[in-house]
Amino acid sequence: MALGASERQVGRPPAPILPASPPAPLPVDLSLPTVDTATLGRVKSRSAATEWTGGGLKLTAMRARSGPATAAAQSFEYRRFGLMALGLSAAQQISERDTLTLGAAYAVERRRPGFIVARRRNYRTDERAVALHWIRDDRFDLGATLFDTGPAKRRSPVERIAELAGGAPRSVRGWGLTASVHPAGDSHRLSIGIDFRQQQDRDLQRPDARLQIFLRQKF
């Protein structure tokens, strides 16, 4: 069992932790929410992992919050938020060429909107996801996920508008499928794939199906 801790300073966060909107490749590891105007302050993360023949288990915890506004003119539009997240993933090699990975993530995000419309000054969003991946030769990855993202408590229409305007994710629940090909045998270098999502948008009260073809190359 190994335990490590790290703190880092970043200026702009990467992709979302959970597959809300827009669609992104199915998650197994924790990452940070995408925010238009807020910048991250200090990010704290800890992880513990254990391995066995042909497999392993990893637990990751993360805590982050936005930094202060850099100018008084930002005070209205500035999106303040705090994030606490927990992820668990287990991998098992089932043959010489095939590996199965099961991952789960849970995150609690608190945001303060740019304008206050009720007694609440912070709004909480809960994000949950479970993903199963089949990886073959580190060149092909097929994944399926179940996800649920939305407010922790009921909101009035005016509160929900203020929350969304403050950068909160849409309230969605559904499932997704992703197939990726990694010609170089490294998912962090070149990836070509397709992503399909079928979800219920509870803000608009309608189903929402999305299809995305993606190409990613790291330089």
Coordinates of N, CA and C in Angstrom, one line a residue:
M1 N 0.9 -1.2 0.0 CA 0.0 0.0 0.0 C 0.9 1.2 0.0
A2 N 0.6 2.1 -0.9 CA 1.4 3.4 -1.0 C 0.5 4.6 -0.9
L3 N 0.9 5.6 -0.2 CA 0.1 6.8 0.1 C 1.0 8.0 -0.3
G4 N 0.4 8.9 -1.1 CA 1.1 10.1 -1.5 C 0.3 11.3 -1.4
A5 N 0.8 12.5 -1.2 CA 0.1 13.7 -1.2 C 0.8 14.8 -2.0
S6 N 0.0 15.6 -2.6 CA 0.6 16.7 -3.5 C -0.3 17.9 -3.4
E7 N 0.4 19.1 -3.7 CA -0.3 20.4 -3.8 C 0.3 21.1 -5.0
R8 N -0.6 21.7 -5.8 CA -0.1 22.3 -7.0 C -0.9 23.6 -7.2
Q9 N -0.3 24.5 -8.0 CA -0.9 25.8 -8.3 C -1.2 25.8 -9.8
V10 N -2.4 26.0 -10.2 CA -2.7 26.0 -11.6 C -3.5 27.2 -11.9
G11 N -3.5 27.6 -13.2 CA -4.2 28.8 -13.6 C -5.6 28.5 -14.3
R12 N -5.7 27.3 -14.9 CA -7.0 27.0 -15.6 C -7.2 25.5 -15.5
P13 N -8.4 25.0 -15.0 CA -8.6 23.6 -14.8 C -8.9 22.9 -16.1
P14 N -8.6 21.5 -16.1 CA -8.8 20.7 -17.2 C -10.3 20.3 -17.3
A15 N -10.5 19.1 -17.9 CA -11.9 18.6 -18.2 C -12.7 18.3 -17.0
P16 N -14.0 18.2 -17.1 CA -14.8 17.9 -15.9 C -14.6 16.5 -15.3
I17 N -15.0 16.3 -14.1 CA -14.8 15.0 -13.4 C -15.9 14.1 -13.9
L18 N -17.1 14.6 -14.2 CA -18.2 13.7 -14.5 C -18.8 14.1 -15.9
P19 N -19.4 13.1 -16.6 CA -19.9 13.4 -17.9 C -21.2 14.1 -17.9
A20 N -21.2 15.4 -17.7 CA -22.5 16.1 -17.7 C -22.7 16.7 -19.1
S21 N -22.3 17.9 -19.4 CA -22.5 18.6 -20.7 C -21.4 19.6 -20.9
P22 N -20.7 19.6 -22.0 CA -20.9 18.7 -23.1 C -20.3 17.3 -22.9
P23 N -20.5 16.3 -23.8 CA -19.9 15.0 -23.5 C -18.4 15.0 -23.6
A24 N -17.8 14.1 -22.9 CA -16.3 13.9 -22.9 C -16.0 12.5 -22.7
P25 N -14.8 12.0 -23.0 CA -14.5 10.6 -22.8 C -14.8 10.1 -21.4
L26 N -15.3 8.9 -21.3 CA -15.7 8.4 -20.0 C -14.6 8.4 -18.9
P27 N -14.9 8.9 -17.7 CA -13.9 9.1 -16.7 C -13.6 7.9 -15.9
V28 N -12.4 7.7 -15.4 CA -12.0 6.8 -14.4 C -11.3 7.5 -13.3
D29 N -10.4 8.4 -13.7 CA -9.6 9.2 -12.8 C -10.3 10.5 -12.5
L30 N -9.9 11.1 -11.3 CA -10.5 12.4 -10.9 C -9.8 13.5 -11.7
S31 N -10.6 14.5 -12.1 CA -10.0 15.7 -12.6 C -10.8 16.9 -12.1
L32 N -10.7 18.1 -12.7 CA -11.4 19.3 -12.1 C -12.4 19.8 -13.0
P33 N -13.3 20.6 -12.5 CA -14.4 21.2 -13.4 C -13.9 22.2 -14.3
T34 N -14.5 22.4 -15.4 CA -14.2 23.5 -16.3 C -15.0 24.7 -15.9
V35 N -14.3 25.8 -15.7 CA -14.9 27.1 -15.3 C -14.4 28.2 -16.2
D36 N -15.4 29.0 -16.7 CA -15.0 30.0 -17.7 C -14.2 31.1 -17.1
T37 N -14.6 31.7 -15.9 CA -13.9 32.9 -15.5 C -13.1 32.6 -14.2
A38 N -13.4 31.6 -13.4 CA -12.7 31.4 -12.1 C -11.4 30.7 -12.4
T39 N -10.4 31.1 -11.5 CA -9.1 30.3 -11.6 C -9.0 29.6 -10.3
L40 N -8.3 28.5 -10.4 CA -8.1 27.6 -9.2 C -7.0 28.2 -8.3
G41 N -7.2 28.0 -7.0 CA -6.1 28.3 -6.0 C -5.4 27.0 -5.8
R42 N -5.1 26.7 -4.6 CA -4.3 25.5 -4.3 C -5.2 24.2 -4.4
V43 N -4.7 23.2 -5.0 CA -5.3 21.9 -5.2 C -4.6 20.9 -4.3
K44 N -5.3 20.2 -3.5 CA -4.8 19.2 -2.6 C -5.3 17.8 -3.0
S45 N -4.5 16.9 -3.2 CA -4.9 15.5 -3.6 C -4.1 14.5 -2.9
R46 N -4.7 13.4 -2.6 CA -4.1 12.2 -1.9 C -4.6 11.0 -2.6
S47 N -3.7 10.0 -2.7 CA -4.1 8.7 -3.3 C -3.4 7.6 -2.5
A48 N -4.1 6.4 -2.6 CA -3.6 5.2 -2.0 C -3.8 4.1 -3.0
A49 N -2.9 3.2 -3.2 CA -3.0 2.2 -4.2 C -2.4 0.9 -3.7
T50 N -2.9 -0.2 -4.1 CA -2.4 -1.5 -3.9 C -2.4 -2.4 -5.1
E51 N -1.5 -3.3 -5.3 CA -1.4 -4.1 -6.5 C -1.4 -5.6 -6.2
W52 N -1.9 -6.4 -7.1 CA -1.7 -7.8 -7.1 C -1.4 -8.3 -8.4
T53 N -1.2 -9.6 -8.6 CA -0.9 -10.2 -9.9 C -2.0 -9.9 -10.9
G54 N -1.6 -9.1 -11.9 CA -2.5 -8.8 -13.0 C -3.6 -7.7 -12.7
G55 N -3.4 -7.0 -11.6 CA -4.5 -6.0 -11.3 C -4.0 -5.1 -10.2
G56 N -4.9 -4.2 -9.8 CA -4.6 -3.2 -8.8 C -5.9 -2.4 -8.4
L57 N -5.8 -1.7 -7.3 CA -6.9 -0.9 -6.8 C -6.3 0.4 -6.4
K58 N -7.0 1.5 -6.7 CA -6.5 2.9 -6.4 C -7.7 3.7 -5.9
L59 N -7.4 4.4 -4.8 CA -8.3 5.4 -4.2 C -7.7 6.8 -4.2
T60 N -8.5 7.7 -4.7 CA -8.0 9.1 -4.9 C -9.0 10.1 -4.3
A61 N -8.5 11.0 -3.5 CA -9.3 12.1 -2.9 C -8.7 13.4 -3.4
M62 N -9.6 14.4 -3.6 CA -9.1 15.7 -4.0 C -10.0 16.8 -3.4
R63 N -9.3 18.0 -3.2 CA -10.0 19.1 -2.7 C -9.4 20.4 -3.4
A64 N -10.3 21.3 -3.8 CA -9.9 22.5 -4.5 C -10.9 23.6 -4.3
R65 N -10.4 24.8 -4.6 CA -11.3 25.9 -4.5 C -10.8 27.0 -5.4
S66 N -11.7 27.9 -5.8 CA -11.3 29.0 -6.7 C -10.4 30.0 -6.0
G67 N -9.6 30.7 -6.7 CA -8.8 31.8 -6.1 C -9.6 33.1 -6.1
P68 N -9.1 34.1 -5.4 CA -9.8 35.4 -5.3 C -9.9 36.1 -6.6
A69 N -10.9 36.9 -6.8 CA -11.0 37.8 -8.0 C -9.8 38.7 -8.1
T70 N -9.3 38.9 -9.2 CA -8.1 39.7 -9.4 C -8.4 41.2 -9.6
A71 N -9.6 41.5 -9.8 CA -10.0 42.9 -10.0 C -11.4 43.2 -9.5
A72 N -11.7 44.4 -9.1 CA -13.0 44.7 -8.5 C -14.1 44.5 -9.6
A73 N -13.7 44.8 -10.9 CA -14.7 44.6 -12.0 C -15.2 43.2 -12.1
Q74 N -14.4 42.2 -11.6 CA -14.8 40.8 -11.8 C -15.8 40.4 -10.7
S75 N -16.1 41.2 -9.7 CA -16.9 40.8 -8.5 C -18.3 40.3 -8.9
F76 N -18.9 40.8 -10.0 CA -20.2 40.4 -10.3 C -20.2 39.0 -11.1
E77 N -19.3 38.9 -12.1 CA -19.3 37.8 -12.9 C -18.4 36.7 -12.4
Y78 N -17.6 36.9 -11.4 CA -16.6 35.9 -10.9 C -17.3 34.7 -10.3
R79 N -16.9 33.5 -10.7 CA -17.6 32.3 -10.3 C -16.8 31.6 -9.2
R80 N -17.2 31.8 -7.9 CA -16.5 31.2 -6.8 C -17.0 29.8 -6.6
F81 N -16.1 28.8 -6.4 CA -16.6 27.5 -6.2 C -15.6 26.7 -5.3
G82 N -16.0 25.6 -4.7 CA -15.2 24.7 -3.9 C -15.6 23.3 -4.3
L83 N -14.6 22.4 -4.3 CA -14.8 21.0 -4.8 C -14.2 20.0 -3.9
M84 N -14.9 19.0 -3.6 CA -14.4 17.8 -2.9 C -14.8 16.6 -3.7
A85 N -13.8 15.7 -4.0 CA -14.1 14.6 -4.9 C -13.4 13.3 -4.4
L86 N -14.0 12.2 -4.6 CA -13.5 10.9 -4.2 C -13.6 9.9 -5.4
G87 N -12.6 9.2 -5.8 CA -12.6 8.3 -6.9 C -12.0 6.9 -6.5
L88 N -12.6 5.9 -7.0 CA -12.1 4.5 -6.7 C -12.1 3.8 -8.1
S89 N -11.0 3.1 -8.4 CA -10.9 2.3 -9.6 C -10.1 1.0 -9.3
A90 N -10.6 0.0 -10.0 CA -10.0 -1.3 -9.9 C -9.7 -1.9 -11.3
A91 N -8.6 -2.5 -11.5 CA -8.2 -3.0 -12.8 C -7.8 -4.5 -12.6
Q92 N -8.2 -5.3 -13.6 CA -7.8 -6.7 -13.6 C -7.5 -7.2 -15.0
Q93 N -6.4 -7.8 -15.2 CA -6.0 -8.4 -16.5 C -6.7 -9.7 -16.6
I94 N -7.5 -9.9 -17.6 CA -8.3 -11.1 -17.8 C -7.7 -12.1 -18.8
S95 N -6.7 -11.5 -19.6 CA -6.0 -12.3 -20.5 C -4.7 -11.6 -20.8
E96 N -3.8 -12.2 -21.7 CA -2.6 -11.5 -22.0 C -2.8 -10.2 -22.8
R97 N -4.0 -10.1 -23.4 CA -4.2 -8.8 -24.2 C -5.3 -8.0 -23.6
D98 N -6.1 -8.5 -22.7 CA -7.3 -7.7 -22.3 C -7.2 -7.4 -20.8
T99 N -7.7 -6.2 -20.5 CA -7.8 -5.7 -19.1 C -9.2 -5.0 -18.9
L100 N -9.8 -5.3 -17.8 CA -11.1 -4.7 -17.4 C -10.8 -3.7 -16.3
T101 N -11.4 -2.5 -16.4 CA -11.3 -1.5 -15.3 C -12.7 -1.0 -14.9
L102 N -12.9 -1.0 -13.6 CA -14.2 -0.5 -13.1 C -13.8 0.7 -12.2
G103 N -14.5 1.8 -12.5 CA -14.2 3.1 -11.8 C -15.5 3.7 -11.3
A104 N -15.4 4.4 -10.2 CA -16.5 5.1 -9.6 C -16.0 6.5 -9.1
A105 N -16.8 7.5 -9.2 CA -16.4 8.8 -8.7 C -17.6 9.5 -8.1
Y106 N -17.4 10.3 -7.0 CA -18.4 11.1 -6.4 C -17.8 12.4 -6.0
A107 N -18.5 13.5 -6.4 CA -18.0 14.8 -6.1 C -19.1 15.7 -5.6
V108 N -18.7 16.6 -4.7 CA -19.6 17.6 -4.1 C -19.0 19.0 -4.5
E109 N -19.8 19.8 -5.1 CA -19.3 21.1 -5.6 C -20.2 22.2 -5.0
R110 N -19.6 23.2 -4.4 CA -20.3 24.3 -3.9 C -20.0 25.6 -4.7
R111 N -21.0 26.3 -5.1 CA -20.7 27.5 -5.9 C -21.5 28.7 -5.3
R112 N -20.9 29.9 -5.4 CA -21.6 31.1 -5.1 C -21.8 31.9 -6.4
P113 N -23.1 32.1 -6.7 CA -23.4 32.8 -7.9 C -23.0 34.2 -7.9
G114 N -23.0 34.8 -9.1 CA -22.6 36.2 -9.3 C -23.6 37.2 -8.7
F115 N -24.9 36.7 -8.6 CA -25.9 37.6 -7.9 C -26.8 36.7 -7.0
I116 N -27.1 37.2 -5.9 CA -27.9 36.5 -4.8 C -29.3 36.8 -5.0
V117 N -30.1 35.7 -5.1 CA -31.6 35.9 -5.3 C -32.4 35.3 -4.2
A118 N -31.8 34.7 -3.2 CA -32.5 34.0 -2.1 C -31.5 34.1 -0.8
R119 N -32.0 33.5 0.2 CA -31.2 33.5 1.5 C -29.9 32.7 1.3
R120 N -30.0 31.6 0.4 CA -28.8 30.8 0.2 C -27.7 31.6 -0.5
R121 N -26.5 31.5 -0.1 CA -25.4 32.2 -0.8 C -24.5 31.2 -1.5
N122 N -24.7 29.9 -1.2 CA -23.9 28.8 -1.8 C -24.8 27.7 -2.3
Y123 N -24.6 27.2 -3.5 CA -25.4 26.2 -4.0 C -24.6 24.9 -4.2
R124 N -25.1 23.8 -3.8 CA -24.4 22.5 -3.8 C -24.9 21.7 -5.0
T125 N -23.9 21.1 -5.7 CA -24.2 20.1 -6.8 C -23.5 18.8 -6.5
D126 N -24.2 17.7 -6.6 CA -23.7 16.4 -6.4 C -23.5 15.7 -7.7
E127 N -22.3 15.1 -7.9 CA -22.0 14.4 -9.2 C -21.6 13.0 -8.9
R128 N -22.2 12.0 -9.6 CA -21.9 10.6 -9.4 C -21.7 9.9 -10.8
A129 N -20.8 9.0 -10.9 CA -20.6 8.3 -12.1 C -19.9 6.9 -11.8
V130 N -20.3 5.9 -12.6 CA -19.7 4.6 -12.6 C -19.3 4.2 -14.0
A131 N -18.1 3.8 -14.3 CA -17.7 3.5 -15.6 C -17.0 2.1 -15.7
L132 N -17.2 1.4 -16.7 CA -16.6 0.1 -17.0 C -15.9 0.2 -18.3
H133 N -14.6 -0.2 -18.3 CA -13.7 -0.1 -19.5 C -13.1 -1.5 -19.8
W134 N -13.1 -1.8 -21.1 CA -12.4 -3.0 -21.6 C -11.3 -2.4 -22.5
I135 N -10.0 -2.7 -22.1 CA -8.9 -2.3 -22.8 C -8.1 -3.5 -23.5
R136 N -7.8 -3.4 -24.7 CA -7.2 -4.4 -25.4 C -5.8 -3.9 -26.0
D137 N -4.7 -4.5 -25.6 CA -3.4 -4.2 -26.1 C -3.0 -2.8 -25.9
D138 N -3.7 -2.0 -25.0 CA -3.4 -0.6 -24.8 C -3.7 0.2 -26.0
R139 N -4.4 -0.4 -27.0 CA -4.7 0.3 -28.3 C -6.1 0.5 -28.5
F140 N -7.0 -0.3 -27.9 CA -8.4 -0.2 -28.0 C -9.1 -0.1 -26.7
D141 N -10.0 0.8 -26.5 CA -10.7 1.1 -25.2 C -12.2 1.2 -25.5
L142 N -13.0 0.3 -24.9 CA -14.4 0.4 -25.0 C -15.0 0.6 -23.6
G143 N -15.8 1.7 -23.4 CA -16.2 2.0 -22.1 C -17.7 2.3 -22.1
A144 N -18.3 2.0 -20.9 CA -19.7 2.3 -20.7 C -19.8 3.0 -19.3
T145 N -20.8 4.0 -19.2 CA -20.9 4.7 -17.9 C -22.3 5.0 -17.6
L146 N -22.6 5.1 -16.3 CA -23.9 5.6 -15.8 C -23.5 6.9 -15.0
F147 N -24.3 7.9 -15.2 CA -23.9 9.2 -14.5 C -25.2 9.9 -14.0
D148 N -25.0 10.7 -13.0 CA -26.1 11.5 -12.4 C -25.5 12.8 -11.8
T149 N -25.9 13.9 -12.3 CA -25.4 15.2 -11.9 C -26.6 16.1 -11.7
G150 N -26.6 16.8 -10.5 CA -27.7 17.8 -10.3 C -27.6 18.4 -8.9
P151 N -28.5 19.4 -8.6 CA -28.5 20.0 -7.3 C -28.8 19.1 -6.2
A152 N -28.2 19.4 -5.1 CA -28.4 18.5 -3.9 C -29.8 18.7 -3.3
K153 N -30.4 19.9 -3.5 CA -31.7 20.2 -2.9 C -32.5 20.8 -4.0
R154 N -33.8 20.9 -3.7 CA -34.8 21.5 -4.7 C -34.5 23.0 -4.8
R155 N -34.6 23.5 -6.0 CA -34.4 25.0 -6.2 C -35.6 25.6 -6.8
S156 N -35.8 26.8 -6.5 CA -36.9 27.6 -7.2 C -36.4 27.9 -8.6
P157 N -37.3 28.2 -9.5 CA -36.8 28.5 -10.9 C -35.8 29.7 -10.9
V158 N -36.0 30.7 -10.1 CA -35.1 31.8 -10.0 C -33.7 31.4 -9.5
E159 N -33.8 30.6 -8.4 CA -32.5 30.1 -7.8 C -31.7 29.3 -8.8
R160 N -32.4 28.5 -9.6 CA -31.7 27.6 -10.5 C -31.1 28.4 -11.7
I161 N -31.8 29.5 -12.1 CA -31.2 30.3 -13.1 C -30.0 31.0 -12.6
A162 N -30.0 31.5 -11.4 CA -28.8 32.1 -10.8 C -27.7 31.1 -10.6
E163 N -28.0 29.9 -10.3 CA -27.0 28.8 -10.1 C -26.4 28.5 -11.5
L164 N -27.2 28.3 -12.5 CA -26.6 28.0 -13.8 C -25.8 29.2 -14.3
A165 N -26.2 30.4 -14.1 CA -25.5 31.5 -14.5 C -24.1 31.6 -13.8
G166 N -24.1 31.0 -12.6 CA -22.8 31.0 -11.9 C -21.9 29.9 -12.3
G167 N -22.2 29.1 -13.3 CA -21.3 28.1 -13.8 C -21.6 26.7 -13.3
A168 N -22.7 26.5 -12.6 CA -23.1 25.1 -12.2 C -23.4 24.2 -13.4
P169 N -23.1 22.9 -13.3 CA -23.4 22.0 -14.4 C -24.9 21.8 -14.6
R170 N -25.3 21.4 -15.8 CA -26.7 21.1 -16.0 C -27.1 19.8 -15.2
S171 N -28.4 19.7 -14.9 CA -28.9 18.6 -14.1 C -29.3 17.5 -15.1
V172 N -28.5 16.5 -15.2 CA -28.6 15.4 -16.2 C -28.4 14.0 -15.5
R173 N -29.1 13.0 -16.1 CA -28.9 11.7 -15.7 C -29.0 10.8 -16.9
G174 N -28.1 9.8 -17.0 CA -28.2 8.9 -18.2 C -27.0 8.0 -18.3
W175 N -26.8 7.5 -19.5 CA -25.7 6.6 -19.8 C -24.9 7.0 -21.0
G176 N -23.8 6.4 -21.2 CA -23.0 6.7 -22.3 C -22.1 5.5 -22.8
L177 N -21.6 5.6 -24.0 CA -20.7 4.6 -24.6 C -19.6 5.3 -25.3
T178 N -18.4 4.9 -25.1 CA -17.2 5.5 -25.8 C -16.3 4.4 -26.3
A179 N -15.9 4.5 -27.6 CA -14.9 3.6 -28.2 C -13.7 4.4 -28.6
S180 N -12.5 4.1 -28.2 CA -11.3 4.8 -28.6 C -10.2 3.9 -29.1
V181 N -9.5 4.4 -30.1 CA -8.4 3.7 -30.7 C -7.1 4.5 -30.4
H182 N -6.1 3.9 -29.9 CA -4.8 4.6 -29.7 C -3.7 4.0 -30.5
P183 N -3.5 4.5 -31.7 CA -2.5 3.9 -32.7 C -1.1 3.7 -32.1
A184 N -0.7 4.7 -31.2 CA 0.6 4.7 -30.6 C 0.7 3.8 -29.4
G185 N -0.4 3.2 -29.0 CA -0.4 2.4 -27.7 C -0.3 3.2 -26.5
D186 N -0.6 4.6 -26.6 CA -0.6 5.5 -25.4 C -1.8 6.4 -25.5
S187 N -2.7 6.2 -24.6 CA -4.0 7.0 -24.6 C -3.7 8.5 -24.4
H188 N -2.6 8.9 -23.9 CA -2.3 10.3 -23.6 C -1.6 10.9 -24.9
R189 N -1.3 10.2 -25.9 CA -0.7 10.7 -27.1 C -1.8 11.0 -28.2
L190 N -2.1 10.0 -28.9 CA -3.1 10.1 -30.0 C -4.3 9.2 -29.8
S191 N -5.5 9.8 -29.8 CA -6.7 9.0 -29.6 C -7.7 9.4 -30.7
I192 N -8.3 8.4 -31.2 CA -9.4 8.6 -32.2 C -10.6 7.8 -31.7
G193 N -11.8 8.4 -31.7 CA -12.9 7.6 -31.2 C -14.2 8.3 -31.4
I194 N -15.3 7.6 -30.8 CA -16.6 8.1 -30.9 C -17.3 8.0 -29.5
D195 N -18.1 9.0 -29.2 CA -18.7 9.1 -27.9 C -20.2 9.3 -28.1
F196 N -21.0 8.5 -27.4 CA -22.5 8.6 -27.5 C -23.0 8.8 -26.1
R197 N -24.0 9.7 -25.9 CA -24.6 9.9 -24.6 C -26.1 10.0 -24.8
Q198 N -26.8 9.3 -24.0 CA -28.3 9.4 -23.9 C -28.6 9.8 -22.5
Q199 N -29.2 11.0 -22.3 CA -29.4 11.5 -21.0 C -30.7 12.3 -20.9
Q200 N -31.2 12.4 -19.7 CA -32.4 13.2 -19.4 C -32.0 14.6 -18.8
D201 N -32.3 15.6 -19.5 CA -32.0 17.0 -19.1 C -33.2 17.4 -18.2
R202 N -32.9 17.5 -16.9 CA -34.0 17.8 -15.9 C -34.2 19.3 -15.8
D203 N -33.3 20.1 -16.3 CA -33.5 21.6 -16.4 C -34.5 21.9 -17.5
L204 N -34.4 21.3 -18.6 CA -35.3 21.5 -19.7 C -36.4 20.5 -19.8
Q205 N -36.4 19.5 -19.0 CA -37.5 18.5 -18.9 C -37.7 17.8 -20.3
R206 N -36.5 17.3 -20.9 CA -36.6 16.6 -22.1 C -35.4 15.7 -22.3
P207 N -35.5 14.6 -23.1 CA -34.4 13.8 -23.3 C -33.4 14.5 -24.2
D208 N -32.1 14.1 -24.1 CA -31.0 14.7 -24.8 C -30.1 13.6 -25.3
A209 N -29.9 13.4 -26.6 CA -29.0 12.4 -27.1 C -27.9 13.2 -27.8
R210 N -26.6 12.7 -27.6 CA -25.5 13.4 -28.2 C -24.5 12.4 -28.8
L211 N -23.9 12.8 -29.9 CA -22.9 11.9 -30.6 C -21.8 12.8 -30.9
Q212 N -20.5 12.4 -30.6 CA -19.3 13.2 -30.8 C -18.2 12.2 -31.4
I213 N -17.6 12.7 -32.4 CA -16.4 12.0 -33.0 C -15.2 12.9 -32.6
F214 N -14.2 12.3 -32.0 CA -13.1 13.1 -31.5 C -11.8 12.6 -32.0
L215 N -10.8 13.5 -32.1 CA -9.4 13.2 -32.4 C -8.6 14.1 -31.4
R216 N -7.7 13.4 -30.6 CA -6.9 14.1 -29.7 C -5.4 13.8 -29.9
Q217 N -4.6 14.8 -30.0 CA -3.2 14.6 -30.2 C -2.4 15.5 -29.2
K218 N -1.5 14.9 -28.4 CA -0.7 15.6 -27.5 C 0.6 16.0 -28.1
F219 N 1.0 17.2 -28.1 CA 2.3 17.7 -28.7 C 3.3 18.0 -27.6

